[in-house]
């Protein structure tokens, strides 16, 4: 019994080491005063200073964050509406078709989506830049939100809605006071997923950027062609810490929500 | 409902605040004004100080964007929707863009600094008369090797040195039909633009005998593999070679005496350009000898700018590996456009070579 516990722990540690070693390696060299990732010569913060002096890079970071926040928020609103709609569809085949169409968008390769957006935007005469990137990020985030929200809706007992209606709630009341609070964890999960998807995305963004507008993924990719400079290491470290904060924040919000729900449930029960 | 509403309000507020900050930075840096110039170049292919210098000299603000492959750049430009004023394609991409009508002609009157370019690098087959392009950097295809992994005193002077039996399973080749077929043709003393079927078959047969020495045929990862000493010898572009040698200074690079390929990256003005005046000013600025020298020192590739040579430190301009003597450069050849049929024949032969069993 005891050995098994140890083996499984070792395995877990090994997995985490493999997952985090590259990031730590990268972060470690961001403090290297030597010019490359070969030998660690001494501690310095100059690469971090470089990041903050490079206005173009800062603008790109800001662009990336604006796109991530706006697209995930808008995608969440659209996605929740979509999930509510799909949930209301009564005919089984129609529902399945809608769900399949939704899933196809998730599994289809980013390159295909990116290329089709590029063609669509140029035909529609939309100039490549902020608008095109925002629209495409919203588009690929919506199916994810739908997928995160639907299970919550299915979990919800239909009697809850019936009861609310019996008690005289209007449709709007049912939506805002019963349904939305119930599916809130799904909405949060969808929002955060969309956020990370948008921060990550390279393939789609690559096609639809232009006119001096770029996001971080695209910029780092084209810079990496001639070897990654250590300021990119520094920047990546900062971004990693930022996402870590986001995840911790999400976790805190969730836990508070769960604790609240628990006290509520305990309060209701006699 | 309330926490949801609050979250979304906070998200939108944060997004707009960041957006304001970005646009403030954009304006303060001058990226949004009328007098801007969009330059589309390879990643890390210019000394950033030069952009600042250009902005100070001309008052034109440069919006600098980067790409990582000729194909990606061409797609962006041919699709429209963007306004790139200057782009930097390699020579084969340049002739394709020219054929597809994606380029604007260059006005030599507006480029007084054009006289500094070595005439040997002008008026070449991919752009006769330099109607559409000005060379930016140039290089060769050659052999990079690691003396530590080879027997004492082993050097390379000829392509035929690769056929040495002692090199079994030691060579990495770039995955390019023109490069590898060219190597086979060059080693036999033929032109790398040869269209003679007998010569091509001969080259292919000769390449087949090289297979025992070939460890792998790889793409861009060849740089990493060689720098990490996974193989002793590689056939690479000189630009890649200089990058590998930056990473690992044990390695050395040689342009074989039979001759080799001469490649170019060129500055062009795409059809989508808005600021044609500024584009010429930029190209002319980059042709300035001191600027070209500073850029060559930063990027590490060979500059075609004759007058820039005197501004370069001796260890760069005197480096025969990257600035070979005239008798060797005479033998360097630019890839000619072979036409679709011949090119696919090259590809076919290369594929057969790849499939050839040891």
PDB file of N, CA and C in Angstrom, chain B residues 308-349:
ATOM      1  N   UNK B 308      30.162  49.949 -48.420  1.00  0.00           N
ATOM      2  CA  UNK B 308      30.007  49.671 -46.982  1.00  0.00           C
ATOM      3  C   UNK B 308      31.188  48.889 -46.444  1.00  0.00           C
ATOM      4  N   UNK B 309      31.905  48.211 -47.342  1.00  0.00           N
ATOM      5  CA  UNK B 309      32.969  47.322 -46.883  1.00  0.00           C
ATOM      6  C   UNK B 309      34.001  48.050 -46.026  1.00  0.00           C
ATOM      7  N   UNK B 310      34.278  49.306 -46.393  1.00  0.00           N
ATOM      8  CA  UNK B 310      35.324  50.006 -45.634  1.00  0.00           C
ATOM      9  C   UNK B 310      34.845  50.415 -44.242  1.00  0.00           C
ATOM     10  N   UNK B 311      33.536  50.416 -44.033  1.00  0.00           N
ATOM     11  CA  UNK B 311      33.039  50.753 -42.698  1.00  0.00           C
ATOM     12  C   UNK B 311      32.916  49.524 -41.814  1.00  0.00           C
ATOM     13  N   UNK B 312      33.130  48.355 -42.424  1.00  0.00           N
ATOM     14  CA  UNK B 312      33.005  47.123 -41.647  1.00  0.00           C
ATOM     15  C   UNK B 312      34.339  46.778 -41.004  1.00  0.00           C
ATOM     16  N   UNK B 313      34.318  46.225 -39.814  1.00  0.00           N
ATOM     17  CA  UNK B 313      35.581  45.805 -39.210  1.00  0.00           C
ATOM     18  C   UNK B 313      36.239  44.729 -40.066  1.00  0.00           C
ATOM     19  N   UNK B 314      37.558  44.715 -40.033  1.00  0.00           N
ATOM     20  CA  UNK B 314      38.341  43.811 -40.869  1.00  0.00           C
ATOM     21  C   UNK B 314      37.901  42.345 -40.700  1.00  0.00           C
ATOM     22  N   UNK B 315      37.564  41.972 -39.454  1.00  0.00           N
ATOM     23  CA  UNK B 315      37.240  40.566 -39.226  1.00  0.00           C
ATOM     24  C   UNK B 315      35.954  40.140 -39.936  1.00  0.00           C
ATOM     25  N   UNK B 316      35.119  41.104 -40.285  1.00  0.00           N
ATOM     26  CA  UNK B 316      33.916  40.760 -41.052  1.00  0.00           C
ATOM     27  C   UNK B 316      34.197  40.861 -42.545  1.00  0.00           C
ATOM     28  N   UNK B 317      34.689  42.015 -42.987  1.00  0.00           N
ATOM     29  CA  UNK B 317      34.879  42.202 -44.431  1.00  0.00           C
ATOM     30  C   UNK B 317      35.983  41.290 -44.963  1.00  0.00           C
ATOM     31  N   UNK B 318      36.903  40.871 -44.088  1.00  0.00           N
ATOM     32  CA  UNK B 318      37.989  40.004 -44.554  1.00  0.00           C
ATOM     33  C   UNK B 318      37.655  38.531 -44.433  1.00  0.00           C
ATOM     34  N   UNK B 319      36.440  38.231 -43.964  1.00  0.00           N
ATOM     35  CA  UNK B 319      36.065  36.839 -43.762  1.00  0.00           C
ATOM     36  C   UNK B 319      35.715  36.191 -45.093  1.00  0.00           C
ATOM     37  N   UNK B 320      36.638  35.353 -45.579  1.00  0.00           N
ATOM     38  CA  UNK B 320      36.464  34.749 -46.913  1.00  0.00           C
ATOM     39  C   UNK B 320      35.246  33.823 -46.971  1.00  0.00           C
ATOM     40  N   UNK B 321      34.792  33.390 -45.808  1.00  0.00           N
ATOM     41  CA  UNK B 321      33.659  32.474 -45.817  1.00  0.00           C
ATOM     42  C   UNK B 321      32.386  33.204 -46.237  1.00  0.00           C
ATOM     43  N   UNK B 322      32.316  34.489 -45.859  1.00  0.00           N
ATOM     44  CA  UNK B 322      31.091  35.231 -46.174  1.00  0.00           C
ATOM     45  C   UNK B 322      31.304  36.303 -47.238  1.00  0.00           C
ATOM     46  N   UNK B 323      32.554  36.688 -47.451  1.00  0.00           N
ATOM     47  CA  UNK B 323      32.863  37.581 -48.566  1.00  0.00           C
ATOM     48  C   UNK B 323      33.971  36.926 -49.396  1.00  0.00           C
ATOM     49  N   UNK B 324      33.613  35.886 -50.170  1.00  0.00           N
ATOM     50  CA  UNK B 324      34.631  35.119 -50.877  1.00  0.00           C
ATOM     51  C   UNK B 324      35.364  35.963 -51.932  1.00  0.00           C
ATOM     52  N   UNK B 325      36.560  35.472 -52.310  1.00  0.00           N
ATOM     53  CA  UNK B 325      37.351  36.147 -53.333  1.00  0.00           C
ATOM     54  C   UNK B 325      36.630  36.150 -54.676  1.00  0.00           C
ATOM     55  N   UNK B 326      36.992  37.126 -55.536  1.00  0.00           N
ATOM     56  CA  UNK B 326      36.317  37.221 -56.841  1.00  0.00           C
ATOM     57  C   UNK B 326      36.368  35.938 -57.663  1.00  0.00           C
ATOM     58  N   UNK B 327      37.499  35.205 -57.628  1.00  0.00           N
ATOM     59  CA  UNK B 327      37.549  34.014 -58.484  1.00  0.00           C
ATOM     60  C   UNK B 327      36.508  32.973 -58.086  1.00  0.00           C
ATOM     61  N   UNK B 328      36.146  32.948 -56.803  1.00  0.00           N
ATOM     62  CA  UNK B 328      35.088  32.032 -56.376  1.00  0.00           C
ATOM     63  C   UNK B 328      33.704  32.628 -56.678  1.00  0.00           C
ATOM     64  N   UNK B 329      33.536  33.908 -56.407  1.00  0.00           N
ATOM     65  CA  UNK B 329      32.206  34.500 -56.626  1.00  0.00           C
ATOM     66  C   UNK B 329      31.823  34.439 -58.096  1.00  0.00           C
ATOM     67  N   UNK B 330      32.817  34.438 -58.978  1.00  0.00           N
ATOM     68  CA  UNK B 330      32.537  34.277 -60.407  1.00  0.00           C
ATOM     69  C   UNK B 330      31.763  32.994 -60.651  1.00  0.00           C
ATOM     70  N   UNK B 331      32.058  31.973 -59.858  1.00  0.00           N
ATOM     71  CA  UNK B 331      31.452  30.663 -60.089  1.00  0.00           C
ATOM     72  C   UNK B 331      30.089  30.511 -59.421  1.00  0.00           C
ATOM     73  N   UNK B 332      29.754  31.467 -58.560  1.00  0.00           N
ATOM     74  CA  UNK B 332      28.455  31.374 -57.891  1.00  0.00           C
ATOM     75  C   UNK B 332      27.339  31.670 -58.885  1.00  0.00           C
ATOM     76  N   UNK B 333      26.262  30.929 -58.760  1.00  0.00           N
ATOM     77  CA  UNK B 333      25.168  31.107 -59.706  1.00  0.00           C
ATOM     78  C   UNK B 333      23.865  31.376 -58.974  1.00  0.00           C
ATOM     79  N   UNK B 334      23.065  32.233 -59.585  1.00  0.00           N
ATOM     80  CA  UNK B 334      21.727  32.474 -59.059  1.00  0.00           C
ATOM     81  C   UNK B 334      20.798  31.419 -59.636  1.00  0.00           C
ATOM     82  N   UNK B 335      19.818  30.964 -58.855  1.00  0.00           N
ATOM     83  CA  UNK B 335      18.839  30.026 -59.414  1.00  0.00           C
ATOM     84  C   UNK B 335      18.039  30.728 -60.486  1.00  0.00           C
ATOM     85  N   UNK B 336      17.997  30.102 -61.654  1.00  0.00           N
ATOM     86  CA  UNK B 336      17.136  30.654 -62.697  1.00  0.00           C
ATOM     87  C   UNK B 336      15.763  30.027 -62.560  1.00  0.00           C
ATOM     88  N   UNK B 337      14.792  30.740 -63.068  1.00  0.00           N
ATOM     89  CA  UNK B 337      13.456  30.164 -63.084  1.00  0.00           C
ATOM     90  C   UNK B 337      13.424  29.086 -64.167  1.00  0.00           C
ATOM     91  N   UNK B 338      13.310  27.838 -63.744  1.00  0.00           N
ATOM     92  CA  UNK B 338      13.441  26.732 -64.694  1.00  0.00           C
ATOM     93  C   UNK B 338      12.146  26.444 -65.428  1.00  0.00           C
ATOM     94  N   UNK B 339      11.098  27.094 -64.990  1.00  0.00           N
ATOM     95  CA  UNK B 339       9.800  26.758 -65.566  1.00  0.00           C
ATOM     96  C   UNK B 339       9.180  25.634 -64.773  1.00  0.00           C
ATOM     97  N   UNK B 340       7.875  25.554 -64.871  1.00  0.00           N
ATOM     98  CA  UNK B 340       7.139  24.612 -64.031  1.00  0.00           C
ATOM     99  C   UNK B 340       7.557  23.166 -64.255  1.00  0.00           C
ATOM    100  N   UNK B 341       7.720  22.799 -65.541  1.00  0.00           N
ATOM    101  CA  UNK B 341       7.985  21.387 -65.849  1.00  0.00           C
ATOM    102  C   UNK B 341       9.350  20.953 -65.352  1.00  0.00           C
ATOM    103  N   UNK B 342      10.357  21.805 -65.639  1.00  0.00           N
ATOM    104  CA  UNK B 342      11.711  21.463 -65.241  1.00  0.00           C
ATOM    105  C   UNK B 342      11.794  21.402 -63.722  1.00  0.00           C
ATOM    106  N   UNK B 343      11.127  22.357 -63.074  1.00  0.00           N
ATOM    107  CA  UNK B 343      11.169  22.409 -61.615  1.00  0.00           C
ATOM    108  C   UNK B 343      10.568  21.144 -61.020  1.00  0.00           C
ATOM    109  N   UNK B 344       9.450  20.689 -61.606  1.00  0.00           N
ATOM    110  CA  UNK B 344       8.851  19.489 -61.021  1.00  0.00           C
ATOM    111  C   UNK B 344       9.720  18.269 -61.329  1.00  0.00           C
ATOM    112  N   UNK B 345      10.473  18.324 -62.419  1.00  0.00           N
ATOM    113  CA  UNK B 345      11.422  17.243 -62.694  1.00  0.00           C
ATOM    114  C   UNK B 345      12.525  17.237 -61.619  1.00  0.00           C
ATOM    115  N   UNK B 346      13.033  18.399 -61.276  1.00  0.00           N
ATOM    116  CA  UNK B 346      14.013  18.516 -60.191  1.00  0.00           C
ATOM    117  C   UNK B 346      13.443  17.918 -58.899  1.00  0.00           C
ATOM    118  N   UNK B 347      12.200  18.320 -58.604  1.00  0.00           N
ATOM    119  CA  UNK B 347      11.560  17.834 -57.382  1.00  0.00           C
ATOM    120  C   UNK B 347      11.437  16.317 -57.382  1.00  0.00           C
ATOM    121  N   UNK B 348      11.091  15.789 -58.561  1.00  0.00           N
ATOM    122  CA  UNK B 348      10.916  14.355 -58.691  1.00  0.00           C
ATOM    123  C   UNK B 348      12.235  13.618 -58.420  1.00  0.00           C
ATOM    124  N   UNK B 349      13.312  14.133 -59.054  1.00  0.00           N
ATOM    125  CA  UNK B 349      14.619  13.502 -58.864  1.00  0.00           C
ATOM    126  C   UNK B 349      15.035  13.581 -57.397  1.00  0.00           C
TER     127      UNK B 349
END
